[in-house]
Coordinates of C-alpha atoms in Angstrom, one line a residue:
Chain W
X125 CA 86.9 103.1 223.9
X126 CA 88.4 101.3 221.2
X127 CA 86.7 97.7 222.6
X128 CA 83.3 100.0 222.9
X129 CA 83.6 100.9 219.4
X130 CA 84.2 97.5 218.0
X131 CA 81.9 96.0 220.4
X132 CA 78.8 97.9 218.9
X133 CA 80.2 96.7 215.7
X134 CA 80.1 92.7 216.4
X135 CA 76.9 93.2 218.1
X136 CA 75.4 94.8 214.9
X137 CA 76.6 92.2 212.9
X138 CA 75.0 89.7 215.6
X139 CA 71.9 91.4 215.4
X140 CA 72.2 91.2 211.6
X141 CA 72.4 87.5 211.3
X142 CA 69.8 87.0 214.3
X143 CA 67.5 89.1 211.6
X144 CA 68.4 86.5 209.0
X145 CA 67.7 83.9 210.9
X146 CA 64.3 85.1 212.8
X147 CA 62.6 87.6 210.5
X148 CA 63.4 86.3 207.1
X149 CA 61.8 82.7 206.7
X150 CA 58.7 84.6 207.2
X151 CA 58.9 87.1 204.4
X152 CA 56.4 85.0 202.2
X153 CA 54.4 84.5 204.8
X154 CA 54.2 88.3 205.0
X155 CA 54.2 88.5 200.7
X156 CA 51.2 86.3 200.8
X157 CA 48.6 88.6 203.6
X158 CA 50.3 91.6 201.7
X159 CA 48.8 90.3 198.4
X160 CA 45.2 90.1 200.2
X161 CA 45.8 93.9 201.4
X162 CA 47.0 95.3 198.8
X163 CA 45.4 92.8 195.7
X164 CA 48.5 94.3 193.3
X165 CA 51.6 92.1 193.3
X166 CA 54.1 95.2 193.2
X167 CA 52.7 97.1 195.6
X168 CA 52.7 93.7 197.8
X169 CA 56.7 93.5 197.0
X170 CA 56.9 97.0 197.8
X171 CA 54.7 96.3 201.4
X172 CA 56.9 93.5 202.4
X173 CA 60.4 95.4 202.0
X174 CA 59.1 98.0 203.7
X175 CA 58.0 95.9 206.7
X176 CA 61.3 94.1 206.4
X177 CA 63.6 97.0 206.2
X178 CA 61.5 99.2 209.4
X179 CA 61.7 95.5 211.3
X180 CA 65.6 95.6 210.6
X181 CA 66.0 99.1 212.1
X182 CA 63.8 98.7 214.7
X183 CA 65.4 95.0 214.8
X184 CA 66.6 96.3 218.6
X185 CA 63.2 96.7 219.7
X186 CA 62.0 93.3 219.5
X187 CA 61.8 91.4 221.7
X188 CA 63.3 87.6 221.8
X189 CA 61.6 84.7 222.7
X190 CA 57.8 87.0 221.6
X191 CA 55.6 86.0 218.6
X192 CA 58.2 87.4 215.6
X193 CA 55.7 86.4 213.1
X194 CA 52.8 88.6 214.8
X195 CA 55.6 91.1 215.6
X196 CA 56.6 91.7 211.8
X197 CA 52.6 91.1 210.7
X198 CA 51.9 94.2 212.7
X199 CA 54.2 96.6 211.6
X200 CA 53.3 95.8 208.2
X201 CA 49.2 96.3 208.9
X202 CA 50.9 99.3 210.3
X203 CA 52.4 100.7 207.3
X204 CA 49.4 99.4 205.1
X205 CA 46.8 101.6 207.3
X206 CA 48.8 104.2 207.4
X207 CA 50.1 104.6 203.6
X208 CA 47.7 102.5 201.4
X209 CA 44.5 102.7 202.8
X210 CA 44.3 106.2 203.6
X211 CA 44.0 106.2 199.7
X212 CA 41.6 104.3 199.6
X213 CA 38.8 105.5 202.1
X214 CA 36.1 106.4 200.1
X215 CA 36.2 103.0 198.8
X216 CA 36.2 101.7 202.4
X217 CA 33.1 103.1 203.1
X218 CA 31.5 102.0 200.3
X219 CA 32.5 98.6 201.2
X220 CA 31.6 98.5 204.7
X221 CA 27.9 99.8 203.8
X222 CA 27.9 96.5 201.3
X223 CA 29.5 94.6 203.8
X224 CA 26.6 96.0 206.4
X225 CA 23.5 95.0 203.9
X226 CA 24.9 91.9 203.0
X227 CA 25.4 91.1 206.7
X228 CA 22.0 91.8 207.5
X229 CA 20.6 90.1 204.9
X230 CA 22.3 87.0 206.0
X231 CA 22.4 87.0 209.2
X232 CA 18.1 87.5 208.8
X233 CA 18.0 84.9 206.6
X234 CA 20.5 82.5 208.2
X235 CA 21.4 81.4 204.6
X236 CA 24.8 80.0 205.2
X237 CA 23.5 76.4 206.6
X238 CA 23.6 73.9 203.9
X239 CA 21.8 70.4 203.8
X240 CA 24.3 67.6 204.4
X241 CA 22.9 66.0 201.3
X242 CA 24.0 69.1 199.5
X243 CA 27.7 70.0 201.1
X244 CA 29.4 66.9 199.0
X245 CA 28.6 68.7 195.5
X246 CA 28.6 72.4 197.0
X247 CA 32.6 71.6 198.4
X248 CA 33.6 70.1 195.1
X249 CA 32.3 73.1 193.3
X250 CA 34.3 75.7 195.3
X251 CA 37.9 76.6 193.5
X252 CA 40.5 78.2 195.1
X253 CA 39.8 81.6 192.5
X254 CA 36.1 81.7 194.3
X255 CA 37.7 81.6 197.9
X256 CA 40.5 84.3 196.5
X257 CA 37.8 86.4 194.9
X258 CA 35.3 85.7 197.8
X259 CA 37.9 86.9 200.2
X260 CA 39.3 90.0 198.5
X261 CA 35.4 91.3 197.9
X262 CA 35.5 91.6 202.0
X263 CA 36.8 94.7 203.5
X264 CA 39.6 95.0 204.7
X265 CA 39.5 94.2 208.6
X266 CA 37.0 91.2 207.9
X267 CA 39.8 90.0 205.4
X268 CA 42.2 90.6 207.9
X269 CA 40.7 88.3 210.5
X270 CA 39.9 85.6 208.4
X271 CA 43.8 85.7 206.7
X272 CA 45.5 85.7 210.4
X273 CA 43.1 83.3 212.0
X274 CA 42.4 80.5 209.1
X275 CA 45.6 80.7 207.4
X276 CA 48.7 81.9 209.5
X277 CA 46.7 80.5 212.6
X278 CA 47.0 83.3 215.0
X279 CA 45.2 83.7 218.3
X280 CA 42.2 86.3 219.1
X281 CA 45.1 87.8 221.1
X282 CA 47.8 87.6 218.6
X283 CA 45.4 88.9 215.9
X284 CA 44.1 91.8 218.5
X285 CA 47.6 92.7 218.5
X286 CA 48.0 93.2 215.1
X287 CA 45.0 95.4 214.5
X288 CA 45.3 96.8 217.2
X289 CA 41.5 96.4 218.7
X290 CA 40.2 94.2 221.6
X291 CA 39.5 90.6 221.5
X292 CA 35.7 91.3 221.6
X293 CA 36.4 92.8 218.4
X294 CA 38.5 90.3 216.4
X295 CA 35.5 87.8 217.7
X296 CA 32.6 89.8 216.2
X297 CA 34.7 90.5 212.7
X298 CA 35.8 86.8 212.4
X299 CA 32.2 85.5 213.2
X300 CA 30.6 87.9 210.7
X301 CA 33.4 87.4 208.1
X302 CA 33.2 83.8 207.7
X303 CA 29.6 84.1 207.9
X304 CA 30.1 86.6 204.5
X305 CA 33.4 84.4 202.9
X306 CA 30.6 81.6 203.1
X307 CA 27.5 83.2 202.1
X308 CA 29.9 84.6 198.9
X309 CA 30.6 81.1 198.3
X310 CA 27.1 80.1 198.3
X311 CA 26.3 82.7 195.9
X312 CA 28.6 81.7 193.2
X313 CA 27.7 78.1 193.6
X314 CA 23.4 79.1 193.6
X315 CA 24.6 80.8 190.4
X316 CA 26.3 77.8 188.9
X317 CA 23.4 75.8 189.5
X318 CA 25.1 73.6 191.9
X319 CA 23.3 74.6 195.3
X320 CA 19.5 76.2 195.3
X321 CA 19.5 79.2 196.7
X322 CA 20.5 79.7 200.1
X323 CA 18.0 77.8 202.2
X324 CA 16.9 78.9 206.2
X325 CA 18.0 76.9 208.9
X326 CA 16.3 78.9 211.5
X327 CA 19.1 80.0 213.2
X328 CA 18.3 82.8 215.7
X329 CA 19.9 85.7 214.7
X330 CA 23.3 86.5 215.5
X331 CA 24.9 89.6 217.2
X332 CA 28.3 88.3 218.6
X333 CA 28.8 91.0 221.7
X334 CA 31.6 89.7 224.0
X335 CA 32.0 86.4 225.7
X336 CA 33.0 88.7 229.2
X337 CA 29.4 89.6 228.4
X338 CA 27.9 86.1 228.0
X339 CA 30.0 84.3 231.0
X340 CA 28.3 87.5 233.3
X341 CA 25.2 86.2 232.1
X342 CA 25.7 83.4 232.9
X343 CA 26.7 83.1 236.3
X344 CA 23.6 85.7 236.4
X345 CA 21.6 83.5 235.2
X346 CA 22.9 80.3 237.6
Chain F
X237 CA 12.9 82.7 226.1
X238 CA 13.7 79.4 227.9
X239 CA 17.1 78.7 229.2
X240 CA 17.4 76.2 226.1
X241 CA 16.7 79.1 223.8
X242 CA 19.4 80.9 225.4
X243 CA 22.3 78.6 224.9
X244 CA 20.9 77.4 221.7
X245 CA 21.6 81.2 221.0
X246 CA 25.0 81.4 223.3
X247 CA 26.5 78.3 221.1
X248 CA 26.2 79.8 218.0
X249 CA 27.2 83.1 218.7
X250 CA 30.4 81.8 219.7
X251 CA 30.9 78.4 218.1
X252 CA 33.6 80.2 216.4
X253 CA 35.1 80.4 219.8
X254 CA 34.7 76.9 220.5
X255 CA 36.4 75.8 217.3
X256 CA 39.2 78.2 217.6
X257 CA 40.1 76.8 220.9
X258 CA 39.7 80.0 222.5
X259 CA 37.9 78.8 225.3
X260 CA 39.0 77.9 228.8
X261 CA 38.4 74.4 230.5
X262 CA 35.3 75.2 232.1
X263 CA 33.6 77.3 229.2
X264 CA 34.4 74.7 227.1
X265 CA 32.8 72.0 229.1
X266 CA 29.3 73.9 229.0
X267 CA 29.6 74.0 225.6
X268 CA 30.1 70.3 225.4
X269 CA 27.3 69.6 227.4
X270 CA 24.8 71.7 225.4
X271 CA 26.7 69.6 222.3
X272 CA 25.6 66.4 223.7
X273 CA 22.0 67.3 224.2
X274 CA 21.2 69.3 221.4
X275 CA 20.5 68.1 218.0
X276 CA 20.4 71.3 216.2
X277 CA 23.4 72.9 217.5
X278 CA 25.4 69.7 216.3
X279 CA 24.5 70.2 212.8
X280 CA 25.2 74.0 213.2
X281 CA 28.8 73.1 214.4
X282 CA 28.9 70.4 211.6
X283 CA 28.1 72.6 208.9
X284 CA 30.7 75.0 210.3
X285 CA 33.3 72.0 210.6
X286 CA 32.8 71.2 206.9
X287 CA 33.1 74.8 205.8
X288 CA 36.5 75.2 207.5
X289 CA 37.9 71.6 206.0
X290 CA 36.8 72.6 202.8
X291 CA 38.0 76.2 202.6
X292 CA 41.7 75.0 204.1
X293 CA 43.2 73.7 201.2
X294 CA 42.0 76.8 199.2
X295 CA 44.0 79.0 202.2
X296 CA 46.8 76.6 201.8
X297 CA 47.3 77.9 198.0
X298 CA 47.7 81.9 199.8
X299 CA 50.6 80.3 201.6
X300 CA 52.4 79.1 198.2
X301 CA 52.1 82.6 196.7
X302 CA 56.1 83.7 197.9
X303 CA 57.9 86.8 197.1
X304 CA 59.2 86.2 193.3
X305 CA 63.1 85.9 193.0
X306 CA 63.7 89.4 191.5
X307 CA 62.1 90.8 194.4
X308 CA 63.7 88.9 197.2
X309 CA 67.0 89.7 195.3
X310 CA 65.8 93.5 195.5
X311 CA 64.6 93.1 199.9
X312 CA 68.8 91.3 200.2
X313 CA 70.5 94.6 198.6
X314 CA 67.9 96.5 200.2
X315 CA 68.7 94.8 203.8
X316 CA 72.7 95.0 202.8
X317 CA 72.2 98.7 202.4
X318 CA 70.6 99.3 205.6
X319 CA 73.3 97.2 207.3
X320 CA 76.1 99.5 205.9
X321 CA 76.7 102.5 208.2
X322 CA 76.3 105.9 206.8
X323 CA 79.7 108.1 207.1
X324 CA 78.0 110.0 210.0
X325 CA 77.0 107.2 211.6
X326 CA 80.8 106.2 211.7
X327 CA 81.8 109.6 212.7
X328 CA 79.6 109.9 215.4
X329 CA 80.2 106.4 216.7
X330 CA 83.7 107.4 217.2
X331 CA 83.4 110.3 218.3
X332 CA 80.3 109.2 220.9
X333 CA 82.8 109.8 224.1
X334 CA 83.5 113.6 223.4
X335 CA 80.1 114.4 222.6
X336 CA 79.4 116.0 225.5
X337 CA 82.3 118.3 225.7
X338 CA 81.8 119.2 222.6
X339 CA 77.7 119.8 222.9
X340 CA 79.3 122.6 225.0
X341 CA 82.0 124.0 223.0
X342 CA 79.2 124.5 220.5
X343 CA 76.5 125.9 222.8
X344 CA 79.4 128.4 223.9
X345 CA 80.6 128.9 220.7
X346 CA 78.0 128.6 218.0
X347 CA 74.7 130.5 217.6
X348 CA 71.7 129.0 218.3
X349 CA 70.2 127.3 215.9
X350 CA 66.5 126.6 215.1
X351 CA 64.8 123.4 214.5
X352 CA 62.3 121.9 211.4
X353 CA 59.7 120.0 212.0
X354 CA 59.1 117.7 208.6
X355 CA 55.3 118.0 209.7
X356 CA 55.4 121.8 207.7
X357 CA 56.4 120.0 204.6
X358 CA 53.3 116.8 205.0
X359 CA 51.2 120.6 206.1
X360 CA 52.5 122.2 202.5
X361 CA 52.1 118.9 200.8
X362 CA 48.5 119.0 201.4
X363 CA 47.4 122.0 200.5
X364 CA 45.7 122.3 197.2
X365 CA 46.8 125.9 196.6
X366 CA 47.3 126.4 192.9
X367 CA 51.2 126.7 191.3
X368 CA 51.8 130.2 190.3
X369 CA 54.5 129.3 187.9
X370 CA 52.9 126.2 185.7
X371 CA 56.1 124.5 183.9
X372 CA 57.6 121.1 183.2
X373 CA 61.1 122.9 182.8
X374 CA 63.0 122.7 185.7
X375 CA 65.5 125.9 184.0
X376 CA 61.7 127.6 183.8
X377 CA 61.2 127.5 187.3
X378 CA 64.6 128.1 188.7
X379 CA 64.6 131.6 186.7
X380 CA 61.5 131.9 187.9
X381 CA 62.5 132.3 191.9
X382 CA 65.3 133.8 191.2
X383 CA 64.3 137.4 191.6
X384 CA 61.4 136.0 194.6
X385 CA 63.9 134.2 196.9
X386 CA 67.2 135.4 198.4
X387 CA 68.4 131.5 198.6
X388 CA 69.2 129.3 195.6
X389 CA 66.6 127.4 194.3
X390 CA 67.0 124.0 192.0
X391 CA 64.3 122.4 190.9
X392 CA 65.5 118.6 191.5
X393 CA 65.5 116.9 188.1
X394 CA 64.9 113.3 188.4
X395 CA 66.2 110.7 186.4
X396 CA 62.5 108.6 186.4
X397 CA 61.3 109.7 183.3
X398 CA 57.6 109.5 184.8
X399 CA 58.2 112.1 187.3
X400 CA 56.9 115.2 185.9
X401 CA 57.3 118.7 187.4
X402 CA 54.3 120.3 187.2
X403 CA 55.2 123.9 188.4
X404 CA 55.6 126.0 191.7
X405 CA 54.9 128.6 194.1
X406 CA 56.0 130.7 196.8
X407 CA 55.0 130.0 199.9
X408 CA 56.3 130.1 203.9
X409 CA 57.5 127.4 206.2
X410 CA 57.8 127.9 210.6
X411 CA 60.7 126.8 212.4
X412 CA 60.6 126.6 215.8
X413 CA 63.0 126.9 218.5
X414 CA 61.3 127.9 221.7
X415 CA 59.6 131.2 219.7
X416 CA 58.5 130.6 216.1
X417 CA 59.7 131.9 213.4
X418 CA 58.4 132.3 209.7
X419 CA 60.8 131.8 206.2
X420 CA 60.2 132.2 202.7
X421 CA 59.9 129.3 200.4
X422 CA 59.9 127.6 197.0
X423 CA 57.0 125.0 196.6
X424 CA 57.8 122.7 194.0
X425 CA 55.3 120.0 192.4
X426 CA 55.3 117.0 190.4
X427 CA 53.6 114.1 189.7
X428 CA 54.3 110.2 189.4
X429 CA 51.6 108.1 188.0
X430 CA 48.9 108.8 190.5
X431 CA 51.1 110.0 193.2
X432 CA 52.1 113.5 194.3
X433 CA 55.3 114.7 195.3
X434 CA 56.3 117.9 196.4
X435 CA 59.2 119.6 197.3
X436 CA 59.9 122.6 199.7
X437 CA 63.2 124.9 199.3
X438 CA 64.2 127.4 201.7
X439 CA 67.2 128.8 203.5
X440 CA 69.2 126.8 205.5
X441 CA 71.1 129.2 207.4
X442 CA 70.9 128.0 211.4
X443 CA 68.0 125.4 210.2
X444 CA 68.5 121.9 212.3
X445 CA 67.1 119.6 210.1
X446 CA 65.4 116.4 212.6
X447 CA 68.0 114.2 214.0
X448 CA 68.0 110.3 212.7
X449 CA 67.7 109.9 216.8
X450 CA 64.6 112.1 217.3
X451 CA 62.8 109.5 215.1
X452 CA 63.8 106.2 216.5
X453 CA 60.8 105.9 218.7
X454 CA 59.5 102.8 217.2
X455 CA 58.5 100.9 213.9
X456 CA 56.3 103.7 212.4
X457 CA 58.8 106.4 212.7
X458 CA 62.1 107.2 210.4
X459 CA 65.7 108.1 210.7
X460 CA 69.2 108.4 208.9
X461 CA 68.9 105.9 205.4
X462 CA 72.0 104.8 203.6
X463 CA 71.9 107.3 200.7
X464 CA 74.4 108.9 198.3
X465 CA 72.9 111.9 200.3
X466 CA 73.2 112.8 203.9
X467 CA 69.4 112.1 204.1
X468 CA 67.0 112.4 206.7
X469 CA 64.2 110.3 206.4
X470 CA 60.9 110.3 208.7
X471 CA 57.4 109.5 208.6
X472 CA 54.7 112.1 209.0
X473 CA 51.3 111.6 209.0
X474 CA 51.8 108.3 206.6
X475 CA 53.6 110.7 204.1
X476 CA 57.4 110.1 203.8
X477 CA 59.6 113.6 204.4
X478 CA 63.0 112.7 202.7
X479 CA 65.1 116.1 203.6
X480 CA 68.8 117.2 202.7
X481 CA 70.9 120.0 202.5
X482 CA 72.2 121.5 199.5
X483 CA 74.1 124.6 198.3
X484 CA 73.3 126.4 201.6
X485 CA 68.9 125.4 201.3
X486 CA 67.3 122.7 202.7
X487 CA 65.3 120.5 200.7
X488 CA 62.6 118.3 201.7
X489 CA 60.7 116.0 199.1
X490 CA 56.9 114.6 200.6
X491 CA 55.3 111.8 198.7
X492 CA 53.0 108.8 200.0
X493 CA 55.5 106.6 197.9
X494 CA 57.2 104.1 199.9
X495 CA 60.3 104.5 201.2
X496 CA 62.7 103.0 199.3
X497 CA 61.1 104.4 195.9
X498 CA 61.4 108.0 197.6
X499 CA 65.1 107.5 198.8
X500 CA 65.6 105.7 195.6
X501 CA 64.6 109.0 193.6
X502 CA 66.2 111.3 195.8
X503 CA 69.2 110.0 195.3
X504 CA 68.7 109.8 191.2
X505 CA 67.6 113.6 191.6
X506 CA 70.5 115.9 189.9

């Protein structure tokens, strides 16, 4: 009994340092995509020690040699839906209908080609406040695409993990979310004078459904 | 539309995929193949190429945004805490062998006893009911239950100065064990900055209060939290239900503050 008891004791103290080890080096990693969520820097502290702590007592329920990165990235979307954003709901809406008429208006007017004569000066124009700004006006599942695919480099799987939907559905919001983070950046620079107004490439216009869908379609179509 | 229209239409819809590297060997060949024949679709992949070269050294600036010193300092003692065992914990890790023996001795010996679900206190929480007694003085609204409730009510007064009681009511909470069954209660409210926290009083007597185990189902759950109380700590409903016994009621306090704030200003309450 006595090597039982001191047994769970090592093993705790094991599990401890294996949390050190693991989970910790990603803890700005999780500061940074809790900044994007919540856009306030204490309630991004408070997001990440939350995450940390429930990932420490749930430390047992992880499991080794899995994605801890994706692990710990989805209990903190977790807590962030749950807590934070149910506060914010009417807001959500509000942006999902702007998100919805911008969309349209894009994807109509294919306005996100730009000239290669033009990209040189457009790229120099763009400053890391217009790609913050750009990428905080997007709600919040478009934002959370773009954050786990372009900058912690997640797979459609990794990132369907983490918010919880299909693949089909981290395709469509990462198509039509760069499609927006781009046509935002446009904007800014038309308004700067940089870039004339978006111009039409004559791109068909895009409904991203699900590439199960297009490869039936295809061997229909053979 | 012609079979050229179509995969003119199929690239673009999924050059995303294509650049991700999200597609398989032979997907991936089509898609070459189309490249190498179509003009248009090039300089629809190159304008996408350019916009993801240019946009990843603005992302790379996200990454250098880390947690500031104070507040890793905060997440260590916060971690250390965690890692300390409660007194119960200890307890019931020794005593983990004779558990069962004893689960009977008790059943035999001991009157049943009837659970609380903390999803009464997120239910209370939410109602918009108005306080009967408006008061920010806690000695106010103690007298004030005094001659309502045949259990001790005490206002918790908290040491954050920007918690402010706002007043209470009586109202009723169910317990359950196999048949329900229906208490009085003290509802206490207050407010911090743009967050609500309320508190529910009510006699303890034969009350389980939710075991640390019942809630270790999984990351969005709660349990036992190292406290200067013997707290019980669980997530309802994305409220937090911080509950504790004291002078013979229980208490449960039900905010959507996070978790450490709320355990923080439990255990400041007096």
């Amino acid at each position: 009994m006595l090597g039982q008891l001191f047994g769970r004791k090592s093993e705790k103290k094991t599990s401890h340092a294996e949390f050190e080890r693991i989970a910790m080096p990603h803890a700005d990693a999780l500061y940074g995509a809790a900044l994007r969520m919540t856009r306030d820097v204490t309630s991004a502290e408070d997001l990440v020690q939350e995450t940390l702590l429930r990932a420490y007592r749930f430390w047992h329920k992880f499991e080794p040699g899995t994605n801890v990165k994706a692990w710990l990235f989805r209990i903190q979307t977790n807590i962030y839906i749950n807590r934070y954003r149910k506060q914010q709901t009417e807001q959500q809406v509000i942006d999902d209908i702007q998100a919805e008429d911008l969309l349209n208006r894009y994807a109509a007017e294919e306005s996100t080609f730009i000239p290669p004569d033009t990209r040189e000066s457009f790229f120099k124009s763009v400053l890391s406040d217009d790609v913050m700004k750009a990428l905080d006006a997007l709600p919040f599942d478009f934002r959370m695409a773009v954050l786990l695919a372009d900058l912690h480099e997640f797979s459609y799987k990794e990132i369907a993990e983490v918010l919880d939907c299909p693949v089909g559905t981290v395709m469509s919001r990462l198509h039509r979310a760069r499609k927006l983070l781009q046509a935002e950046l446009l904007e800014y620079a038309a308004a700067r004078g940089i870039v004339a107004n978006a111009t039409a490439a004559g791109d068909a216009p895009e409904n991203v459904a699900s590439l199960d869908a297009f490869r039936r379609r295809k061997v229909a179509g053979a | 539309m012609t079979l050229t229209q179509l995969e003119c239409g199929d690239f673009r819809q999924f050059a995303d995929c294509y650049l991700d590297a999200e597609f398989d060997a032979r997907d991936r060949a089509a898609f070459d193949a189309h490249l190498a024949a179509c003009a248009d679709c090039r300089a629809h992949l190159d304008n996408q190429i350019a916009f993801r070269q240019a946009l990843r050294p603005h992302f790379q600036v996200f990454q250098r945004e880390g947690l500031s010193f104070e507040a890793r300092a905060r997440l260590r003692r916060a971690l250390a805490d965690a890692e300390r065992p409660s007194l119960m914990g200890l307890w019931a890790r020794r005593l983990a062998l004779p558990v069962p023996v004893v689960a009977v001795a008790v059943l035999l010996l001991i009157p049943p006893t009837v659970g609380f679900a903390p999803r009464e206190a997120v239910l209370r929480h939410q109602e918009a009911s108005p306080v009967e007694v408006p008061s920010a003085q806690a000695d106010e609204i103690d007298a004030w239950f005094k001659d309502k409730v045949r259990f001790e009510v005490s206002a918790p007064r908290f040491r954050d100065p920007r918690v402010q009681l706002l007043g209470g009511r009586l109202t009723h909470v169910h317990t359950r064990a196999g048949q329900d069954e229906t208490r009085q209660a003290a509802y206490l409210v207050y407010a911090i900055g743009r967050h609500k926290l309320s508190v529910l009083v009510f006699d303890g007597t034969g009350v389980d209060l939710p075991d640390a185990s019942d809630a270790d189902e999984g990351p969005a759950s709660g349990g036992q939290r190292p406290s200067r109380r013997d707290l019980v700590l669980q997530n309802q409903d994305a409220f937090n239900v911080a509950m504790f016994r004291s002078g013979g009621s229980i208490y449960t306090v039900t905010s959507d503050l996070p978790e450490p704030k709320l355990v923080a200003l439990v255990d400041s309450a007096f």
